[in-house]
PDB file of C-alpha atoms and ligand atoms in Angstrom:
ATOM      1  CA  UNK W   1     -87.247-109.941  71.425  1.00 57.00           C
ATOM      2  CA  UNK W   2     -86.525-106.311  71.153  1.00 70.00           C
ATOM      3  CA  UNK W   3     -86.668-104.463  74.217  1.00 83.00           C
ATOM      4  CA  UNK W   4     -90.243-102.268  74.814  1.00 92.00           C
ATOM      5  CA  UNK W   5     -90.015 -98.549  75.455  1.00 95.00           C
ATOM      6  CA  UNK W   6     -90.514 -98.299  79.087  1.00 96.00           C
ATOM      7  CA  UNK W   7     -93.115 -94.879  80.263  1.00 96.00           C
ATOM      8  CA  UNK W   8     -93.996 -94.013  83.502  1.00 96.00           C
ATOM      9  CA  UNK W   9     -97.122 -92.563  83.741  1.00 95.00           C
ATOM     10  CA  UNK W  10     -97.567 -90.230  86.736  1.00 93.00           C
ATOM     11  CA  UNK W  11     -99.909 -87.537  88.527  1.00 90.00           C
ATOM     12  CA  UNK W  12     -97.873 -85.142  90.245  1.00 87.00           C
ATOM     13  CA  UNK W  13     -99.664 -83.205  93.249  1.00 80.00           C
ATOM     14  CA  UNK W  14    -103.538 -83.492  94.932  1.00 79.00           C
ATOM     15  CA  UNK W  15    -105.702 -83.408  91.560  1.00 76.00           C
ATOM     16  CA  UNK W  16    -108.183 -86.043  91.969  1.00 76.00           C
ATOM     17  CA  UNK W  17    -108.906 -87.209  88.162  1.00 81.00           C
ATOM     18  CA  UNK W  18    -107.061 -89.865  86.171  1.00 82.00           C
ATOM     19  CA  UNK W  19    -109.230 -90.628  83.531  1.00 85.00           C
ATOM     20  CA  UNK W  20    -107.274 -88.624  80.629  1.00 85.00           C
ATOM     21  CA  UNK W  21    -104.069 -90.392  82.448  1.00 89.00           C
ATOM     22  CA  UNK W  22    -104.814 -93.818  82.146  1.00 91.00           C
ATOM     23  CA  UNK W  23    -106.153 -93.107  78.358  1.00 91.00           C
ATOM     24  CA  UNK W  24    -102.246 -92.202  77.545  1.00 92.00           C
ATOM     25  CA  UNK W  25    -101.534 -95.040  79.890  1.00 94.00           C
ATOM     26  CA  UNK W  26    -103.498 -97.516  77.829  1.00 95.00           C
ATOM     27  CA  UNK W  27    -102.900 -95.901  74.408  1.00 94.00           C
ATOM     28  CA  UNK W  28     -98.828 -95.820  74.696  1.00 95.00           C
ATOM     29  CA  UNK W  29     -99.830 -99.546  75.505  1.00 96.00           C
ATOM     30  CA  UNK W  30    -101.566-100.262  72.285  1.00 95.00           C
ATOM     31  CA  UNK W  31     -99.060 -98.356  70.552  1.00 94.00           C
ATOM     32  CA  UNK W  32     -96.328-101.380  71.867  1.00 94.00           C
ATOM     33  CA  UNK W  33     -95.056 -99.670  75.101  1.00 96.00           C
ATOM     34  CA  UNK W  34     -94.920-100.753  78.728  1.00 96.00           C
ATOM     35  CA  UNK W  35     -96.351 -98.627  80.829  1.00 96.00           C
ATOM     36  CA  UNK W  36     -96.247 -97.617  84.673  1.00 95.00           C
ATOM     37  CA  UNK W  37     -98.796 -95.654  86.546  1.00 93.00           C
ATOM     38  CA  UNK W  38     -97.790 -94.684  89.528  1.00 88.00           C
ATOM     39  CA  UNK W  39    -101.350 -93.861  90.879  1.00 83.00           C
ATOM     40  CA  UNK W  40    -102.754 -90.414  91.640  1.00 81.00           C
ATOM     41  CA  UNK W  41    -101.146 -88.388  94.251  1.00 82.00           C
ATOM     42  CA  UNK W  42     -97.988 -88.709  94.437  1.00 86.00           C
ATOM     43  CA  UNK W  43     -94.805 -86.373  94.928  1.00 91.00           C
ATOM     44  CA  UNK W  44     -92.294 -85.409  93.019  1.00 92.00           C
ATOM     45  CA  UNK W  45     -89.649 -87.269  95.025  1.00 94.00           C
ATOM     46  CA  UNK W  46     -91.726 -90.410  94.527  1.00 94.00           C
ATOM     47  CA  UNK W  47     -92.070 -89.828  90.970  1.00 95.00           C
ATOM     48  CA  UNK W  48     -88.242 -89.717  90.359  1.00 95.00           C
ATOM     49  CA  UNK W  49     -87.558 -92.408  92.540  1.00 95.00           C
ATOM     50  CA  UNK W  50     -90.300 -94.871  91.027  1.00 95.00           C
ATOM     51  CA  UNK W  51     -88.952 -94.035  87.194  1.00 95.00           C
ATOM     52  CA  UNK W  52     -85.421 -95.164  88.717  1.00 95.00           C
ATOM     53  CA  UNK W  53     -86.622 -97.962  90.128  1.00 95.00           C
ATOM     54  CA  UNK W  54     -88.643 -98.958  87.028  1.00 95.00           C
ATOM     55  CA  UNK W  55     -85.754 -97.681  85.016  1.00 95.00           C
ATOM     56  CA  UNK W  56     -88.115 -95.866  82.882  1.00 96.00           C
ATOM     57  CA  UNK W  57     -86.659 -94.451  78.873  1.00 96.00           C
ATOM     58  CA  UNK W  58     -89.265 -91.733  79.732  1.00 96.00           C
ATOM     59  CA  UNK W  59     -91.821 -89.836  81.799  1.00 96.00           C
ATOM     60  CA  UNK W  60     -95.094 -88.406  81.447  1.00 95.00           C
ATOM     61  CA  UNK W  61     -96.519 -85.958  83.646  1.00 94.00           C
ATOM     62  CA  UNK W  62    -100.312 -85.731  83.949  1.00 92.00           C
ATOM     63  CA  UNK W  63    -101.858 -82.222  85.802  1.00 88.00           C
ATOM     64  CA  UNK W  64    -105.729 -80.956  85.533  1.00 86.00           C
ATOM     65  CA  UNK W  65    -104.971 -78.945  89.063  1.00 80.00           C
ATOM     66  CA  UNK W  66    -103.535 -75.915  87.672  1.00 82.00           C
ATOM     67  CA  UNK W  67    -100.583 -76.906  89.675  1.00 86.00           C
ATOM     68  CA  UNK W  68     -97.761 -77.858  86.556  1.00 89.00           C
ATOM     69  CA  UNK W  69     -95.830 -74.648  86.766  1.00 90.00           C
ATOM     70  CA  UNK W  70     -94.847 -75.692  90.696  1.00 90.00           C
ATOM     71  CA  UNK W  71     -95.087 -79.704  89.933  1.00 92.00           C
ATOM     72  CA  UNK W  72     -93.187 -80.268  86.978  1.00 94.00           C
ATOM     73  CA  UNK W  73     -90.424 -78.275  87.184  1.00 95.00           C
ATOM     74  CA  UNK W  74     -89.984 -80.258  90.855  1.00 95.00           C
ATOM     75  CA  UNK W  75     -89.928 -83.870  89.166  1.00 95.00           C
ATOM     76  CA  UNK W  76     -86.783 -82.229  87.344  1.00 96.00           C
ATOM     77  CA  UNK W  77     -85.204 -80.896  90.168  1.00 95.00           C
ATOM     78  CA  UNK W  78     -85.507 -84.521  92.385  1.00 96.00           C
ATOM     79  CA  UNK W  79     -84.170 -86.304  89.228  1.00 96.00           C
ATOM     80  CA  UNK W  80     -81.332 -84.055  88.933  1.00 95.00           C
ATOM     81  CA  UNK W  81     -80.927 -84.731  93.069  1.00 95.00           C
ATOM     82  CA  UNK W  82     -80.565 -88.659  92.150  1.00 94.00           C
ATOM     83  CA  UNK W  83     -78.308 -87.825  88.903  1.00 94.00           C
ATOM     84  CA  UNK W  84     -80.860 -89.018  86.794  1.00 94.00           C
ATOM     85  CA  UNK W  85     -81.695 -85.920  84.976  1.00 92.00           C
ATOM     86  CA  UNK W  86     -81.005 -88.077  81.942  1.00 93.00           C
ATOM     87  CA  UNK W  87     -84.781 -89.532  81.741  1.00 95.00           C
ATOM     88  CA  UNK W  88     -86.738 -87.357  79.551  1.00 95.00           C
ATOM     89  CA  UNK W  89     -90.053 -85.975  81.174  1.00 96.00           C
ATOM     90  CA  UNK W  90     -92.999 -84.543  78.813  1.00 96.00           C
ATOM     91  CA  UNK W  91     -96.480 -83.228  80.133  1.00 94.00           C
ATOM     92  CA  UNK W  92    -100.005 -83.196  79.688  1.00 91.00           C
ATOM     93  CA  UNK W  93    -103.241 -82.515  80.921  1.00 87.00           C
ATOM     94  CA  UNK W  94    -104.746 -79.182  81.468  1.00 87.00           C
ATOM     95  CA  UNK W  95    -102.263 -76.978  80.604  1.00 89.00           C
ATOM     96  CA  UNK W  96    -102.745 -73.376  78.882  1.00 90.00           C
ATOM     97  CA  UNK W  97    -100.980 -73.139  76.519  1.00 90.00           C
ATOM     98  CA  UNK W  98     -99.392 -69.730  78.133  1.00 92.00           C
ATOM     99  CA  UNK W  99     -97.240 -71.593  80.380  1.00 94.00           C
ATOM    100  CA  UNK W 100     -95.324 -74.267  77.507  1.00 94.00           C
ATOM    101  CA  UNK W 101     -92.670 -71.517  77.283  1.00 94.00           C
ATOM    102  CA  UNK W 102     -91.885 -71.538  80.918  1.00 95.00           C
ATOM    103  CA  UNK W 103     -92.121 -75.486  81.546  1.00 95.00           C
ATOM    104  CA  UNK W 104     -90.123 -75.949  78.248  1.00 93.00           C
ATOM    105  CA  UNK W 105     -87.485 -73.818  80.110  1.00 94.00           C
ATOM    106  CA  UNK W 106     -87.657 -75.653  83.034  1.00 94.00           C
ATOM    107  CA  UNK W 107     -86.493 -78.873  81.253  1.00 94.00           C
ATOM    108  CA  UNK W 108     -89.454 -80.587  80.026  1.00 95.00           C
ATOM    109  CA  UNK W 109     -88.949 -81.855  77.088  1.00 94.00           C
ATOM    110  CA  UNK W 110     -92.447 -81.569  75.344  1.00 94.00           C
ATOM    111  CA  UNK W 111     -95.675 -80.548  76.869  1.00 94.00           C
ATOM    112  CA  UNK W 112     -98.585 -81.656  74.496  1.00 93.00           C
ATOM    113  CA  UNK W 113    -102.194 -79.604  75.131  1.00 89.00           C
ATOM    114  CA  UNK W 114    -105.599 -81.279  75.034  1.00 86.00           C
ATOM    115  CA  UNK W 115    -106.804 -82.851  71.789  1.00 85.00           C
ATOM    116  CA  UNK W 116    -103.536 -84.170  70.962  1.00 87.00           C
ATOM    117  CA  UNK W 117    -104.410 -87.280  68.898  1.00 87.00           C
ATOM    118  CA  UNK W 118    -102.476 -90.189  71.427  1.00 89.00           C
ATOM    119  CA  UNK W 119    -100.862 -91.422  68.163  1.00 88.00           C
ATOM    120  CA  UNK W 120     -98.643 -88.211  67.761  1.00 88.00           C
ATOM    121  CA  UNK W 121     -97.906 -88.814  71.593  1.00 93.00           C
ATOM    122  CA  UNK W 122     -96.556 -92.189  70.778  1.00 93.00           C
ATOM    123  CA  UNK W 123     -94.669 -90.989  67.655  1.00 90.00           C
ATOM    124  CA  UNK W 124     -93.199 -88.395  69.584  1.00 91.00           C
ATOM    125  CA  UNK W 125     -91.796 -91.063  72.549  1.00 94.00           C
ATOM    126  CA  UNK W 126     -90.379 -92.955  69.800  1.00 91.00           C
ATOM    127  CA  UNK W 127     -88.457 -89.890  68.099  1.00 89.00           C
ATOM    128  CA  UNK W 128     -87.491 -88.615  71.716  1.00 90.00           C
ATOM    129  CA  UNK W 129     -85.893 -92.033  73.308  1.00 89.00           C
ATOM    130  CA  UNK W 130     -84.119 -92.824  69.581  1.00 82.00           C
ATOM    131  CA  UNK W 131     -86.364 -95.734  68.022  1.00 73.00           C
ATOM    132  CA  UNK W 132     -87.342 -93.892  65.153  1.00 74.00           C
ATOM    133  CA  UNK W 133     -85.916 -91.245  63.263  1.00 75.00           C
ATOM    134  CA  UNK W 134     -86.903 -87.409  64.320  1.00 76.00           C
ATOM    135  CA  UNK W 135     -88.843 -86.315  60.779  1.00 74.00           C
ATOM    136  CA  UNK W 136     -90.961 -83.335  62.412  1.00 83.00           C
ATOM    137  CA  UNK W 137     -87.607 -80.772  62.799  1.00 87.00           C
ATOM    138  CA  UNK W 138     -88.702 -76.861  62.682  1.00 91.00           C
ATOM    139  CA  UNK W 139     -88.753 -75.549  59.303  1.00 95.00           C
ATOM    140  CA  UNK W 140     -85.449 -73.308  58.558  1.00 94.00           C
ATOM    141  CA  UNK W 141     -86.684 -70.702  57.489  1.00 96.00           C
ATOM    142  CA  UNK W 142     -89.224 -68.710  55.520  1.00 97.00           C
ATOM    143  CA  UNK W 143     -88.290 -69.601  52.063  1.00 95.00           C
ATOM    144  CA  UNK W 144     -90.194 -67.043  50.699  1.00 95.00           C
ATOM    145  CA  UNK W 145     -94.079 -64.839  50.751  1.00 97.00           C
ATOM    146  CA  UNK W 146     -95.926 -65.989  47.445  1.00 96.00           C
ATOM    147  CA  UNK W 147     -97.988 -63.158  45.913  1.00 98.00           C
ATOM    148  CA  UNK W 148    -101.316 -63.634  43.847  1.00 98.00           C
ATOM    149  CA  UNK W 149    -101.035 -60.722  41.116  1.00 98.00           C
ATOM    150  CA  UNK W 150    -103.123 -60.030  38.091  1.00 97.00           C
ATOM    151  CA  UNK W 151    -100.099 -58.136  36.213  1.00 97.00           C
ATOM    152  CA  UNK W 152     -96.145 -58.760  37.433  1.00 97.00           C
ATOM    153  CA  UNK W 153     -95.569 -55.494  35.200  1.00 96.00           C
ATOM    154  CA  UNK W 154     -98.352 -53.465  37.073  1.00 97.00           C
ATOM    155  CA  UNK W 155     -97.053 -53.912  40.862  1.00 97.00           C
ATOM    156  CA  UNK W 156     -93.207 -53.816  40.192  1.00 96.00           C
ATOM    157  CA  UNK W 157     -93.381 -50.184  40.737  1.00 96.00           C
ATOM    158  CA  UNK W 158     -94.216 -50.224  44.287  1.00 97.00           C
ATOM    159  CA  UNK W 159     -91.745 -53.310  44.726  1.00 97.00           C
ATOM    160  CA  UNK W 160     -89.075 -51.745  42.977  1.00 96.00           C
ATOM    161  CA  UNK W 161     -89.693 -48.084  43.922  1.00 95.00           C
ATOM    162  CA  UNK W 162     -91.606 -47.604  47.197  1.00 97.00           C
ATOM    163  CA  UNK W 163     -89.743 -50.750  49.028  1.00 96.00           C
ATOM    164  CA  UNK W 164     -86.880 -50.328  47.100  1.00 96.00           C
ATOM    165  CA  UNK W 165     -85.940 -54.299  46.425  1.00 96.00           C
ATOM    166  CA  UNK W 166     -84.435 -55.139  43.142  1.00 94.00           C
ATOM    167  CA  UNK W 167     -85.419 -57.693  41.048  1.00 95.00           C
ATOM    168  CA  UNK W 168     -83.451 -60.944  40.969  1.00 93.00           C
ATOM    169  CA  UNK W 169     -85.418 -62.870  38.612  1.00 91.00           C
ATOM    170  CA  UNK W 170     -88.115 -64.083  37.106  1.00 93.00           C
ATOM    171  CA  UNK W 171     -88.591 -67.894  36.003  1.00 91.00           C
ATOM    172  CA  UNK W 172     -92.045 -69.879  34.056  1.00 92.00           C
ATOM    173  CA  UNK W 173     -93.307 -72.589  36.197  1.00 85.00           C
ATOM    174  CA  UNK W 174     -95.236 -74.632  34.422  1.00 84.00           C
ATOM    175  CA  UNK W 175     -96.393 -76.645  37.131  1.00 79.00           C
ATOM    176  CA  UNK W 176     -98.363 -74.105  38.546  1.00 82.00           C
ATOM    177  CA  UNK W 177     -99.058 -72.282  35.671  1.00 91.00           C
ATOM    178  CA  UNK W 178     -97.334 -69.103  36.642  1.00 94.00           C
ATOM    179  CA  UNK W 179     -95.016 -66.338  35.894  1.00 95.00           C
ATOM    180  CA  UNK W 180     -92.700 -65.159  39.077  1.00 94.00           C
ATOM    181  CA  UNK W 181     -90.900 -62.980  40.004  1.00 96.00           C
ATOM    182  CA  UNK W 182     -88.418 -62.914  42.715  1.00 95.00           C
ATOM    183  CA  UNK W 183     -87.347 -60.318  45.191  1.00 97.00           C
ATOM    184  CA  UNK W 184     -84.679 -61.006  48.118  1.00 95.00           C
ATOM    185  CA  UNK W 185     -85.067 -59.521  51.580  1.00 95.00           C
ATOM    186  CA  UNK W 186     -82.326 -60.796  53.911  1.00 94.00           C
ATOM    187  CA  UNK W 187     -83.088 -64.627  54.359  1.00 92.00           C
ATOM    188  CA  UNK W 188     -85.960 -65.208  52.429  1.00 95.00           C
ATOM    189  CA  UNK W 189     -87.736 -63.350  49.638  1.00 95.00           C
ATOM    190  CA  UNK W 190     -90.697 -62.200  48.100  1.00 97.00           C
ATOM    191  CA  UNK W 191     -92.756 -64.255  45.098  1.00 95.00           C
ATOM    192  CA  UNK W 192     -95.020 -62.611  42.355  1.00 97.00           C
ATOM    193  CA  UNK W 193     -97.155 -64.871  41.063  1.00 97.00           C
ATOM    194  CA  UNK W 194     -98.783 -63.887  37.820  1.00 97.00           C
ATOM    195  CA  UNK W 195    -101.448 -66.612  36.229  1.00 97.00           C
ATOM    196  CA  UNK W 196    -100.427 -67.730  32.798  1.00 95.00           C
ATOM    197  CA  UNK W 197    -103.510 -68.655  31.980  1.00 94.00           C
ATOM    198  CA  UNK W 198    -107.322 -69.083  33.120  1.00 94.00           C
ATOM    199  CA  UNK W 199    -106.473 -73.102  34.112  1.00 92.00           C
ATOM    200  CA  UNK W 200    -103.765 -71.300  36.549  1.00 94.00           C
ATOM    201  CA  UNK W 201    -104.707 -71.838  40.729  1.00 92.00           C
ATOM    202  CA  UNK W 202    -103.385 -68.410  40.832  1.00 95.00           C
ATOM    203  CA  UNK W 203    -105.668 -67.567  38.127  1.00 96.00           C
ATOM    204  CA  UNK W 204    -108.955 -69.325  40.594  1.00 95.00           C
ATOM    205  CA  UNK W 205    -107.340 -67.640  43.781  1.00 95.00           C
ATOM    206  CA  UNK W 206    -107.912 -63.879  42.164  1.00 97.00           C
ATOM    207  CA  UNK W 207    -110.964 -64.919  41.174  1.00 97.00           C
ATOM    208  CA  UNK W 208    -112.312 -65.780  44.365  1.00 95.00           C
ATOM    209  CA  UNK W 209    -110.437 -63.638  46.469  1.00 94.00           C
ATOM    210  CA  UNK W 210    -108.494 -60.907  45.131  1.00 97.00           C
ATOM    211  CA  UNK W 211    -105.281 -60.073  44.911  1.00 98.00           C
ATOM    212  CA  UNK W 212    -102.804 -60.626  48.026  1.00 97.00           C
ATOM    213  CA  UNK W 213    -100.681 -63.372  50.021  1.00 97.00           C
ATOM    214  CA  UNK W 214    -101.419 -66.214  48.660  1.00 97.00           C
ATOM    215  CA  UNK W 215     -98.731 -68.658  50.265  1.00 97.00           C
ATOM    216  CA  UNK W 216     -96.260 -68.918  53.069  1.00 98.00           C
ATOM    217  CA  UNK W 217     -93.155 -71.141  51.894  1.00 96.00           C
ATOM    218  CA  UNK W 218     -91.354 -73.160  54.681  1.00 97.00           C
ATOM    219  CA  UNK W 219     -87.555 -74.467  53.961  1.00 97.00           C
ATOM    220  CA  UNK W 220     -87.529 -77.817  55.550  1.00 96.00           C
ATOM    221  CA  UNK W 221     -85.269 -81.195  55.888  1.00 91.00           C
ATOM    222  CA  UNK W 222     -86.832 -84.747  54.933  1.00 89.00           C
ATOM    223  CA  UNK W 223     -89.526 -83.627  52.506  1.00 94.00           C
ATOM    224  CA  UNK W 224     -90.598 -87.505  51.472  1.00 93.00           C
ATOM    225  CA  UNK W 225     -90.282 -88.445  55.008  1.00 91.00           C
ATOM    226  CA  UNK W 226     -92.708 -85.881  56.432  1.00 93.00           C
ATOM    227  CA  UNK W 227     -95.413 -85.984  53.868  1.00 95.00           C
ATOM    228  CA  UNK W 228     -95.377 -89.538  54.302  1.00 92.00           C
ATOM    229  CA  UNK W 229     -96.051 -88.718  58.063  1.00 89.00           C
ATOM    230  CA  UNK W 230     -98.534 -85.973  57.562  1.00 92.00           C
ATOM    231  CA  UNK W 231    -100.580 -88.778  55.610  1.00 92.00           C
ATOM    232  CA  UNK W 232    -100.310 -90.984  58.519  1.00 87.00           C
ATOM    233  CA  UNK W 233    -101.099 -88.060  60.589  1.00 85.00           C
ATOM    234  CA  UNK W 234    -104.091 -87.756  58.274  1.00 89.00           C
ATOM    235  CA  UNK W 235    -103.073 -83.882  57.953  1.00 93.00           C
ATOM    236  CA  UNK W 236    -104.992 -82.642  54.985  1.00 96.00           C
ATOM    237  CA  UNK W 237    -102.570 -82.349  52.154  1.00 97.00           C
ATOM    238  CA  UNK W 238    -103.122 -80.841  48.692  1.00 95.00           C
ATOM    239  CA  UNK W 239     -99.879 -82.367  47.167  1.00 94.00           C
ATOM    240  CA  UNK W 240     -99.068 -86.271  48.772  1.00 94.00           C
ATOM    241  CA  UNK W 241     -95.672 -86.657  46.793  1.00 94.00           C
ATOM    242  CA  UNK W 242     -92.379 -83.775  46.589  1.00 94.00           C
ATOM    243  CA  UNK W 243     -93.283 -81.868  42.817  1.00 91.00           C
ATOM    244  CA  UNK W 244     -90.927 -79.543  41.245  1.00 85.00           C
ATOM    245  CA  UNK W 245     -91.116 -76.291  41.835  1.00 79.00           C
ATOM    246  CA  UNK W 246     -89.109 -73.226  41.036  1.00 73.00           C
ATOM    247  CA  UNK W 247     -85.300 -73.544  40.753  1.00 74.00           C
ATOM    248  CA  UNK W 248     -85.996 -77.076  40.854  1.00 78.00           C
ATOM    249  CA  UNK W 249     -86.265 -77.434  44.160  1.00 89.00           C
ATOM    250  CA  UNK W 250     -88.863 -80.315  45.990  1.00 93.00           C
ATOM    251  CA  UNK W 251     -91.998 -78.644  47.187  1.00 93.00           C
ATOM    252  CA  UNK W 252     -95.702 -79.829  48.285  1.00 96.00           C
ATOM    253  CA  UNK W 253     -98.524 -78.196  49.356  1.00 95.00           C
ATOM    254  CA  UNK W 254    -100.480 -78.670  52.580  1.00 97.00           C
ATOM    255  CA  UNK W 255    -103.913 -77.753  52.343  1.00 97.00           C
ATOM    256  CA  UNK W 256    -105.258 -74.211  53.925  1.00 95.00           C
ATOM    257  CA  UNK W 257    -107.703 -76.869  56.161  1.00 96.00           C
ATOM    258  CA  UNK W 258    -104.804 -77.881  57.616  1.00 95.00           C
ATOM    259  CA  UNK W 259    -103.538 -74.550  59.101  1.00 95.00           C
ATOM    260  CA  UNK W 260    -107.073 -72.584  59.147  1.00 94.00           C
ATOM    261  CA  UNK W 261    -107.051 -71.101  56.473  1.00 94.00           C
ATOM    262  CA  UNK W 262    -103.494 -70.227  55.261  1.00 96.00           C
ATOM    263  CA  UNK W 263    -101.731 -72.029  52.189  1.00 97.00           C
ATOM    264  CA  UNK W 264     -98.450 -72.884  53.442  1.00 98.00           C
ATOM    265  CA  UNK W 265     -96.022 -74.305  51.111  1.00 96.00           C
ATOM    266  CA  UNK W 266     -93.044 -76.869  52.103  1.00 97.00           C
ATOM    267  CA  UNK W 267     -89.669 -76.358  49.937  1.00 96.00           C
ATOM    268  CA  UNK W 268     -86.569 -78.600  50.025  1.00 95.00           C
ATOM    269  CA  UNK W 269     -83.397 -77.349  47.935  1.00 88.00           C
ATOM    270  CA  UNK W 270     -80.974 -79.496  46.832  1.00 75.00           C
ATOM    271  CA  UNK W 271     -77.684 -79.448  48.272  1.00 56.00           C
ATOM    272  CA  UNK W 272     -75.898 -77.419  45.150  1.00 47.00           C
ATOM    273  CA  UNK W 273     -78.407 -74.390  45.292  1.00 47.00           C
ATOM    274  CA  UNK W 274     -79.024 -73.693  49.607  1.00 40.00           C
TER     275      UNK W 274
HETATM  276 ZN1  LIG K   1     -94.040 -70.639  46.489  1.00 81.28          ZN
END
């Protein structure tokens, strides 16, 4: 049998609650893990001695006190103290999300806020300890800004005269039923979308709200891969498989639900045309 992914559960410092704990506890459980929980109360030494004892692959801090910033960082410090600095720690519980930066300094790995569906929590203790494949890595870049306009021709003036940016190119997707045009600035660049007709998205999108930003593009790694989580994820999507889009690179859409409001667009170029 293959060997279970080992999590100690544990609630640093005097908070007297452990009913979001032993949720995790018994959710990493259905999810195939075995899990420790060391109880409420204890220290940090204890902590890093018990997930050497248990010889833990990883451990999960709980704190509703308010206490993380001084807790956490000490269940790092003992590990380090018994050379086992090695065992990934991630955090939960009441946590603002003001403070991630600073406990994501102090060497936890992941800090997760309230809400987070116990499934991504799972995924993510997979990923981190090596059983599955990391999908979720941070976009690249920003491929480029995508522009609703009524008339290419009638805002390349200010594009090309008040900014100053030349124009690269301009290319017929047919796919969405657009015209663009293509402006570089330093990494990424700037889209005009024009609609080609009144069946066009971009043609609906004017319509309803004017011209403007339309669409944030994203350059990412593992297209197929991460749509095929964000389904799983039940992430509201408005394209489920990689289309073409311009210069034939893989895109998909998520849908402005899932990010309140904005469109953002995922884009994966081929090797031949990063
Ligand atoms: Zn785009």
């Amino acid at each position: 049998m293959e060997k279970k992914i080992r999590v100690l559960i544990a609630k640093p410092g005097l908070d007297g609650h452990d009913r979001g704990a032993l949720i995790i506890a018994q959710a990493l459980r259905d999810q195939g893990m075995e899990v420790i929980y060391t109880g409420l109360r204890q220290s940090a030494a204890q902590i890093a001695q018990a997930a050497i004892q248990e010889d833990v692959d990883v451990i999960g801090l709980s704190s509703l006190s308010g206490a993380h910033k001084s807790l956490f960082p000490k269940v790092i410090e003992h590990l380090r103290k018994l050379n086992a600095e090695d065992i990934p720690v991630i955090g939960g519980g009441v946590i603002p999300y003001e403070d991630i930066p600073f406990l994501e300094e102090q060497g936890i790995q992941k800090v997760f806020t309230p809400g987070t569906p116990t499934q991504l929590i799972g995924d993510y203790i997979k990923e981190l300890v090596g059983e599955e494949k990391q999908v979720i890595e941070p976009p690249k870049k920003i491929s480029h800004i995508g522009i609703a306009v009524s008339s290419i021709e009638a805002v390349l003036p200010f594009y090309r005269d008040v900014l100053g940016l030349s124009l690269q190119k301009t290319e017929q997707v047919e796919s969405e039923g657009v015209n663009a045009a293509f402006f570089h600035i330093g990494e990424t660049s700037i889209e005009l979308l024009e609609p080609l007709s009144e069946e066009s998205p971009i043609y609906r999108f004017i319509e309803k709200r004017g011209e403007g930003i339309h669409h944030i593009a994203l350059e990412v790694s593992n297209l197929t891969e991460r749509l095929r989580k964000y389904k799983q994820r039940e992430i509201p999507l408005i394209n489920e498989e990689v289309k073409k889009g311009a210069n034939g690179a893989g895109i998909a859409f998520l849908h402005p639900k899932a990010a309140n409001g904005v469109l953002y667009e995922l884009i994966e170029h081929g090797e031949e045309e990063q």
